[in-house]
Each structure stands twice: as structure tokens, then as C-alpha cells.
PDB file of C-alpha atoms and ligand atoms in Angstrom:
ATOM      1  CA  UNK A   1     -11.811 103.739 -64.140  1.00  0.00           C
ATOM      2  CA  UNK A   2     -11.691 100.982 -66.767  1.00  0.00           C
ATOM      3  CA  UNK A   3     -14.744  99.394 -68.381  1.00  0.00           C
ATOM      4  CA  UNK A   4     -14.565  96.247 -66.227  1.00  0.00           C
ATOM      5  CA  UNK A   5     -14.508  98.332 -63.032  1.00  0.00           C
ATOM      6  CA  UNK A   6     -17.658 100.052 -64.341  1.00  0.00           C
ATOM      7  CA  UNK A   7     -19.240  96.612 -64.751  1.00  0.00           C
ATOM      8  CA  UNK A   8     -18.195  95.681 -61.190  1.00  0.00           C
ATOM      9  CA  UNK A   9     -19.755  98.943 -59.933  1.00  0.00           C
ATOM     10  CA  UNK A  10     -22.915  98.348 -62.017  1.00  0.00           C
ATOM     11  CA  UNK A  11     -22.321 101.630 -63.862  1.00  0.00           C
ATOM     12  CA  UNK A  12     -22.683  99.790 -67.165  1.00  0.00           C
ATOM     13  CA  UNK A  13     -24.673  96.621 -67.790  1.00  0.00           C
ATOM     14  CA  UNK A  14     -23.273  93.135 -68.249  1.00  0.00           C
ATOM     15  CA  UNK A  15     -24.762  89.675 -68.437  1.00  0.00           C
ATOM     16  CA  UNK A  16     -23.356  88.127 -65.286  1.00  0.00           C
ATOM     17  CA  UNK A  17     -23.099  84.363 -64.917  1.00  0.00           C
ATOM     18  CA  UNK A  18     -21.182  84.160 -61.619  1.00  0.00           C
ATOM     19  CA  UNK A  19     -20.396  86.499 -58.741  1.00  0.00           C
ATOM     20  CA  UNK A  20     -18.850  86.194 -55.305  1.00  0.00           C
ATOM     21  CA  UNK A  21     -17.177  88.636 -52.905  1.00  0.00           C
ATOM     22  CA  UNK A  22     -14.091  89.174 -55.074  1.00  0.00           C
ATOM     23  CA  UNK A  23     -14.737  87.667 -58.513  1.00  0.00           C
ATOM     24  CA  UNK A  24     -17.133  88.288 -61.397  1.00  0.00           C
ATOM     25  CA  UNK A  25     -17.799  86.289 -64.584  1.00  0.00           C
ATOM     26  CA  UNK A  26     -19.854  87.763 -67.412  1.00  0.00           C
ATOM     27  CA  UNK A  27     -20.560  87.261 -71.107  1.00  0.00           C
ATOM     28  CA  UNK A  28     -18.082  88.836 -73.544  1.00  0.00           C
ATOM     29  CA  UNK A  29     -19.964  91.278 -75.812  1.00  0.00           C
ATOM     30  CA  UNK A  30     -17.753  90.318 -78.750  1.00  0.00           C
ATOM     31  CA  UNK A  31     -17.660  86.524 -78.497  1.00  0.00           C
ATOM     32  CA  UNK A  32     -15.065  84.542 -80.447  1.00  0.00           C
ATOM     33  CA  UNK A  33     -17.577  81.714 -80.058  1.00  0.00           C
ATOM     34  CA  UNK A  34     -21.070  82.280 -78.603  1.00  0.00           C
ATOM     35  CA  UNK A  35     -20.914  81.623 -74.861  1.00  0.00           C
ATOM     36  CA  UNK A  36     -17.460  83.281 -74.525  1.00  0.00           C
ATOM     37  CA  UNK A  37     -17.196  84.347 -70.881  1.00  0.00           C
ATOM     38  CA  UNK A  38     -14.782  86.649 -69.031  1.00  0.00           C
ATOM     39  CA  UNK A  39     -13.588  86.025 -65.467  1.00  0.00           C
ATOM     40  CA  UNK A  40     -12.236  89.043 -63.565  1.00  0.00           C
ATOM     41  CA  UNK A  41     -11.253  90.023 -60.027  1.00  0.00           C
ATOM     42  CA  UNK A  42     -13.404  92.861 -58.685  1.00  0.00           C
ATOM     43  CA  UNK A  43     -10.200  94.716 -57.797  1.00  0.00           C
ATOM     44  CA  UNK A  44      -8.163  95.819 -60.808  1.00  0.00           C
ATOM     45  CA  UNK A  45      -4.736  94.237 -61.272  1.00  0.00           C
ATOM     46  CA  UNK A  46      -2.710  94.390 -64.462  1.00  0.00           C
ATOM     47  CA  UNK A  47      -0.763  92.707 -65.982  1.00  0.00           C
ATOM     48  CA  UNK A  48      -0.481  89.082 -64.835  1.00  0.00           C
ATOM     49  CA  UNK A  49       3.025  89.708 -63.476  1.00  0.00           C
ATOM     50  CA  UNK A  50       1.607  92.331 -61.077  1.00  0.00           C
ATOM     51  CA  UNK A  51      -1.331  90.195 -59.954  1.00  0.00           C
ATOM     52  CA  UNK A  52      -1.089  88.531 -56.520  1.00  0.00           C
ATOM     53  CA  UNK A  53      -0.803  84.733 -56.561  1.00  0.00           C
ATOM     54  CA  UNK A  54      -3.955  84.226 -54.485  1.00  0.00           C
ATOM     55  CA  UNK A  55      -5.988  86.362 -56.944  1.00  0.00           C
ATOM     56  CA  UNK A  56      -4.630  84.337 -59.882  1.00  0.00           C
ATOM     57  CA  UNK A  57      -5.424  81.094 -58.100  1.00  0.00           C
ATOM     58  CA  UNK A  58      -9.015  82.206 -57.585  1.00  0.00           C
ATOM     59  CA  UNK A  59      -9.381  83.340 -61.205  1.00  0.00           C
ATOM     60  CA  UNK A  60      -8.219  80.008 -62.628  1.00  0.00           C
ATOM     61  CA  UNK A  61     -10.447  78.092 -60.193  1.00  0.00           C
ATOM     62  CA  UNK A  62     -13.507  80.064 -61.299  1.00  0.00           C
ATOM     63  CA  UNK A  63     -12.432  79.749 -64.956  1.00  0.00           C
ATOM     64  CA  UNK A  64     -12.334  75.981 -64.466  1.00  0.00           C
ATOM     65  CA  UNK A  65     -15.902  76.053 -63.101  1.00  0.00           C
ATOM     66  CA  UNK A  66     -17.086  78.208 -66.026  1.00  0.00           C
ATOM     67  CA  UNK A  67     -15.411  75.777 -68.452  1.00  0.00           C
ATOM     68  CA  UNK A  68     -17.184  72.842 -66.800  1.00  0.00           C
ATOM     69  CA  UNK A  69     -20.478  74.776 -66.986  1.00  0.00           C
ATOM     70  CA  UNK A  70     -19.960  75.488 -70.698  1.00  0.00           C
ATOM     71  CA  UNK A  71     -19.420  71.776 -71.291  1.00  0.00           C
ATOM     72  CA  UNK A  72     -22.408  70.779 -69.149  1.00  0.00           C
ATOM     73  CA  UNK A  73     -24.749  73.667 -69.917  1.00  0.00           C
ATOM     74  CA  UNK A  74     -23.893  74.507 -73.530  1.00  0.00           C
ATOM     75  CA  UNK A  75     -22.746  71.077 -74.660  1.00  0.00           C
ATOM     76  CA  UNK A  76     -19.275  72.397 -75.536  1.00  0.00           C
ATOM     77  CA  UNK A  77     -16.861  69.775 -76.865  1.00  0.00           C
ATOM     78  CA  UNK A  78     -13.807  71.684 -75.587  1.00  0.00           C
ATOM     79  CA  UNK A  79     -12.779  75.018 -74.055  1.00  0.00           C
ATOM     80  CA  UNK A  80      -9.981  77.552 -74.612  1.00  0.00           C
ATOM     81  CA  UNK A  81      -8.824  79.531 -71.555  1.00  0.00           C
ATOM     82  CA  UNK A  82      -6.783  82.560 -72.634  1.00  0.00           C
ATOM     83  CA  UNK A  83      -5.213  85.510 -70.844  1.00  0.00           C
ATOM     84  CA  UNK A  84      -3.618  88.422 -72.765  1.00  0.00           C
ATOM     85  CA  UNK A  85      -0.981  90.857 -71.441  1.00  0.00           C
ATOM     86  CA  UNK A  86      -0.073  94.036 -73.284  1.00  0.00           C
ATOM     87  CA  UNK A  87      -1.367  95.604 -76.509  1.00  0.00           C
ATOM     88  CA  UNK A  88       1.189  93.623 -78.504  1.00  0.00           C
ATOM     89  CA  UNK A  89      -0.405  90.444 -77.102  1.00  0.00           C
ATOM     90  CA  UNK A  90      -3.897  91.592 -78.071  1.00  0.00           C
ATOM     91  CA  UNK A  91      -4.973  93.003 -74.704  1.00  0.00           C
ATOM     92  CA  UNK A  92      -7.603  95.746 -74.906  1.00  0.00           C
ATOM     93  CA  UNK A  93      -8.825  96.128 -71.330  1.00  0.00           C
ATOM     94  CA  UNK A  94      -6.131  96.848 -68.692  1.00  0.00           C
ATOM     95  CA  UNK A  95      -7.763  94.767 -65.943  1.00  0.00           C
ATOM     96  CA  UNK A  96      -6.666  91.145 -65.661  1.00  0.00           C
ATOM     97  CA  UNK A  97      -9.180  88.691 -67.090  1.00  0.00           C
ATOM     98  CA  UNK A  98      -9.365  85.128 -68.300  1.00  0.00           C
ATOM     99  CA  UNK A  99     -11.280  84.397 -71.488  1.00  0.00           C
ATOM    100  CA  UNK A 100     -13.187  81.115 -71.214  1.00  0.00           C
ATOM    101  CA  UNK A 101     -14.270  80.185 -74.732  1.00  0.00           C
ATOM    102  CA  UNK A 102     -16.475  77.172 -75.426  1.00  0.00           C
ATOM    103  CA  UNK A 103     -15.507  75.145 -78.498  1.00  0.00           C
ATOM    104  CA  UNK A 104     -17.773  73.006 -80.585  1.00  0.00           C
ATOM    105  CA  UNK A 105     -16.911  70.422 -83.193  1.00  0.00           C
ATOM    106  CA  UNK A 106     -17.137  72.208 -86.546  1.00  0.00           C
ATOM    107  CA  UNK A 107     -17.375  75.712 -85.007  1.00  0.00           C
ATOM    108  CA  UNK A 108     -15.094  76.919 -87.779  1.00  0.00           C
ATOM    109  CA  UNK A 109     -12.750  78.928 -85.564  1.00  0.00           C
ATOM    110  CA  UNK A 110      -9.021  78.493 -86.140  1.00  0.00           C
ATOM    111  CA  UNK A 111      -6.362  80.265 -84.075  1.00  0.00           C
ATOM    112  CA  UNK A 112      -3.604  81.780 -86.185  1.00  0.00           C
ATOM    113  CA  UNK A 113      -1.192  79.350 -84.540  1.00  0.00           C
ATOM    114  CA  UNK A 114       1.574  79.352 -87.120  1.00  0.00           C
ATOM    115  CA  UNK A 115       4.341  77.318 -85.475  1.00  0.00           C
ATOM    116  CA  UNK A 116       7.828  78.557 -86.326  1.00  0.00           C
ATOM    117  CA  UNK A 117      11.229  76.919 -85.996  1.00  0.00           C
ATOM    118  CA  UNK A 118      14.487  78.002 -84.334  1.00  0.00           C
ATOM    119  CA  UNK A 119      17.465  78.698 -86.609  1.00  0.00           C
ATOM    120  CA  UNK A 120      19.344  75.912 -84.806  1.00  0.00           C
ATOM    121  CA  UNK A 121      19.363  74.168 -81.379  1.00  0.00           C
ATOM    122  CA  UNK A 122      21.844  76.766 -80.085  1.00  0.00           C
ATOM    123  CA  UNK A 123      19.334  79.585 -80.619  1.00  0.00           C
ATOM    124  CA  UNK A 124      16.712  77.723 -78.566  1.00  0.00           C
ATOM    125  CA  UNK A 125      19.295  77.065 -75.833  1.00  0.00           C
ATOM    126  CA  UNK A 126      20.341  80.755 -75.767  1.00  0.00           C
ATOM    127  CA  UNK A 127      16.756  81.868 -75.240  1.00  0.00           C
ATOM    128  CA  UNK A 128      16.178  79.172 -72.609  1.00  0.00           C
ATOM    129  CA  UNK A 129      19.278  80.405 -70.744  1.00  0.00           C
ATOM    130  CA  UNK A 130      17.878  83.954 -70.690  1.00  0.00           C
ATOM    131  CA  UNK A 131      14.544  82.729 -69.320  1.00  0.00           C
ATOM    132  CA  UNK A 132      16.345  80.679 -66.633  1.00  0.00           C
ATOM    133  CA  UNK A 133      18.312  83.817 -65.781  1.00  0.00           C
ATOM    134  CA  UNK A 134      15.039  85.735 -65.476  1.00  0.00           C
ATOM    135  CA  UNK A 135      13.770  83.151 -62.996  1.00  0.00           C
ATOM    136  CA  UNK A 136      16.584  83.874 -60.543  1.00  0.00           C
ATOM    137  CA  UNK A 137      16.942  86.839 -58.234  1.00  0.00           C
TER     138      UNK A 137
HETATM  139  P1  LIG B 201      -8.583  91.580 -74.128  1.00  0.00           P
HETATM  140  O1  LIG B 201      -8.364  91.867 -75.590  1.00  0.00           O
HETATM  141  O2  LIG B 201      -7.905  90.308 -73.672  1.00  0.00           O
HETATM  142  O3  LIG B 201      -8.263  92.766 -73.271  1.00  0.00           O
HETATM  143  O4  LIG B 201     -10.125  91.267 -73.998  1.00  0.00           O
HETATM  144  C1  LIG B 201     -11.082  92.251 -73.723  1.00  0.00           C
HETATM  145  C2  LIG B 201     -12.442  91.645 -73.997  1.00  0.00           C
HETATM  146  O5  LIG B 201     -13.412  92.422 -73.342  1.00  0.00           O
HETATM  147  C3  LIG B 201     -12.819  91.558 -75.468  1.00  0.00           C
HETATM  148  O6  LIG B 201     -13.057  90.207 -75.826  1.00  0.00           O
HETATM  149  C4  LIG B 201     -14.085  92.406 -75.558  1.00  0.00           C
HETATM  150  O7  LIG B 201     -15.037  91.882 -76.445  1.00  0.00           O
HETATM  151  C5  LIG B 201     -14.575  92.386 -74.120  1.00  0.00           C
HETATM  152  N1  LIG B 201     -15.383  93.524 -73.719  1.00  0.00           N
HETATM  153  C6  LIG B 201     -15.082  94.842 -73.882  1.00  0.00           C
HETATM  154  N2  LIG B 201     -16.049  95.600 -73.360  1.00  0.00           N
HETATM  155  C7  LIG B 201     -16.982  94.756 -72.838  1.00  0.00           C
HETATM  156  C8  LIG B 201     -18.228  94.925 -72.152  1.00  0.00           C
HETATM  157  N3  LIG B 201     -18.717  96.150 -71.895  1.00  0.00           N
HETATM  158  N4  LIG B 201     -18.908  93.833 -71.773  1.00  0.00           N
HETATM  159  C9  LIG B 201     -18.430  92.594 -72.028  1.00  0.00           C
HETATM  160  N5  LIG B 201     -17.258  92.369 -72.661  1.00  0.00           N
HETATM  161  C10 LIG B 201     -16.552  93.422 -73.063  1.00  0.00           C
END
């Protein structure tokens, strides 16, 4: 059983901000920015590609409500909604979750978003062709 399932089962404590029959939102214990909230389904799915569409739809709807509440309740100036898949992508807990992170002017956080370039337009087109291929069948 993963740590989020233990939270769902109330085997370990969490500071819950929202709960319904299939979804839970609680405070991240290691916030990127204070107020950082996690939104999870009560049933474990992982990764995003194995998660049913209706579960994903619910998670993003609740994430939207949490984002609105961070703006209204915390006075956030913006919000990041992030979802990691795989260790290489920074995922630690193998139970799908959306991070909803409030952002404040001058909060000092900067993503390491170092934009790269393609060698040439043909390289970008080659990769696009492979993604299109992956969309079929
Ligand atoms: P990820 O790296 O996308 O898998 O994110 C996992 C997140 O879960 C991290 O931001 C952790 O700080 C958070 N986390 C881990 N354990 C707990 C816990 N017991 N309660 C709340 N958040 C947790």
C-alpha cells in the first residue's frame, strides 16, 4: 500500500482540504510554496496513461476548484498545476496526483525551465511524426 492509500484509509494523518466519495485533496508536507495542495483519486491509478478518462476529468475539475480557492482564500496571484509520471520525471509516489501550487508575486520560486532548441526544423518534424504515429492504432 502506498503512502497516499494510507492517507485515504486514515492510517497516517494528513491535513485534508477537500473530500468526496472518490477524491481527496490535502496539504503537501513538503510545499514548493506554502499552500501547495495534492489532489488524488481514492483508488490508486498510475501512471497517467493507465488512469481512466473519467478519473482524470474529476481530478482536473477538483484541481481547478482548489486553484480558485488558493486565489480566493490565500490571495494567490497565480497557480501551477503539475502532474509527474515516472522517477525520471520527478515522481516519488506511485499514485496519480495533481500538484496545485499557489504562486505569489515575488515568491522567489523559479522552475528550472531551460528552453532548448532543435538542431534544425527536420529534427522537430521527425519527432512530431513519431508522436503522430503513436497517436494511431
Ligand atoms: P511526486 O514527486 O509528484 O510523486 O510528488 C509527491 C509529493 O507527495 C511530494 O511533493 C511530497 O512532498 C508529497 N508527500 C509525500 N508524503 C506525503 C504525506 N505523508 N503527506 C503529504 N504529502 C506528502
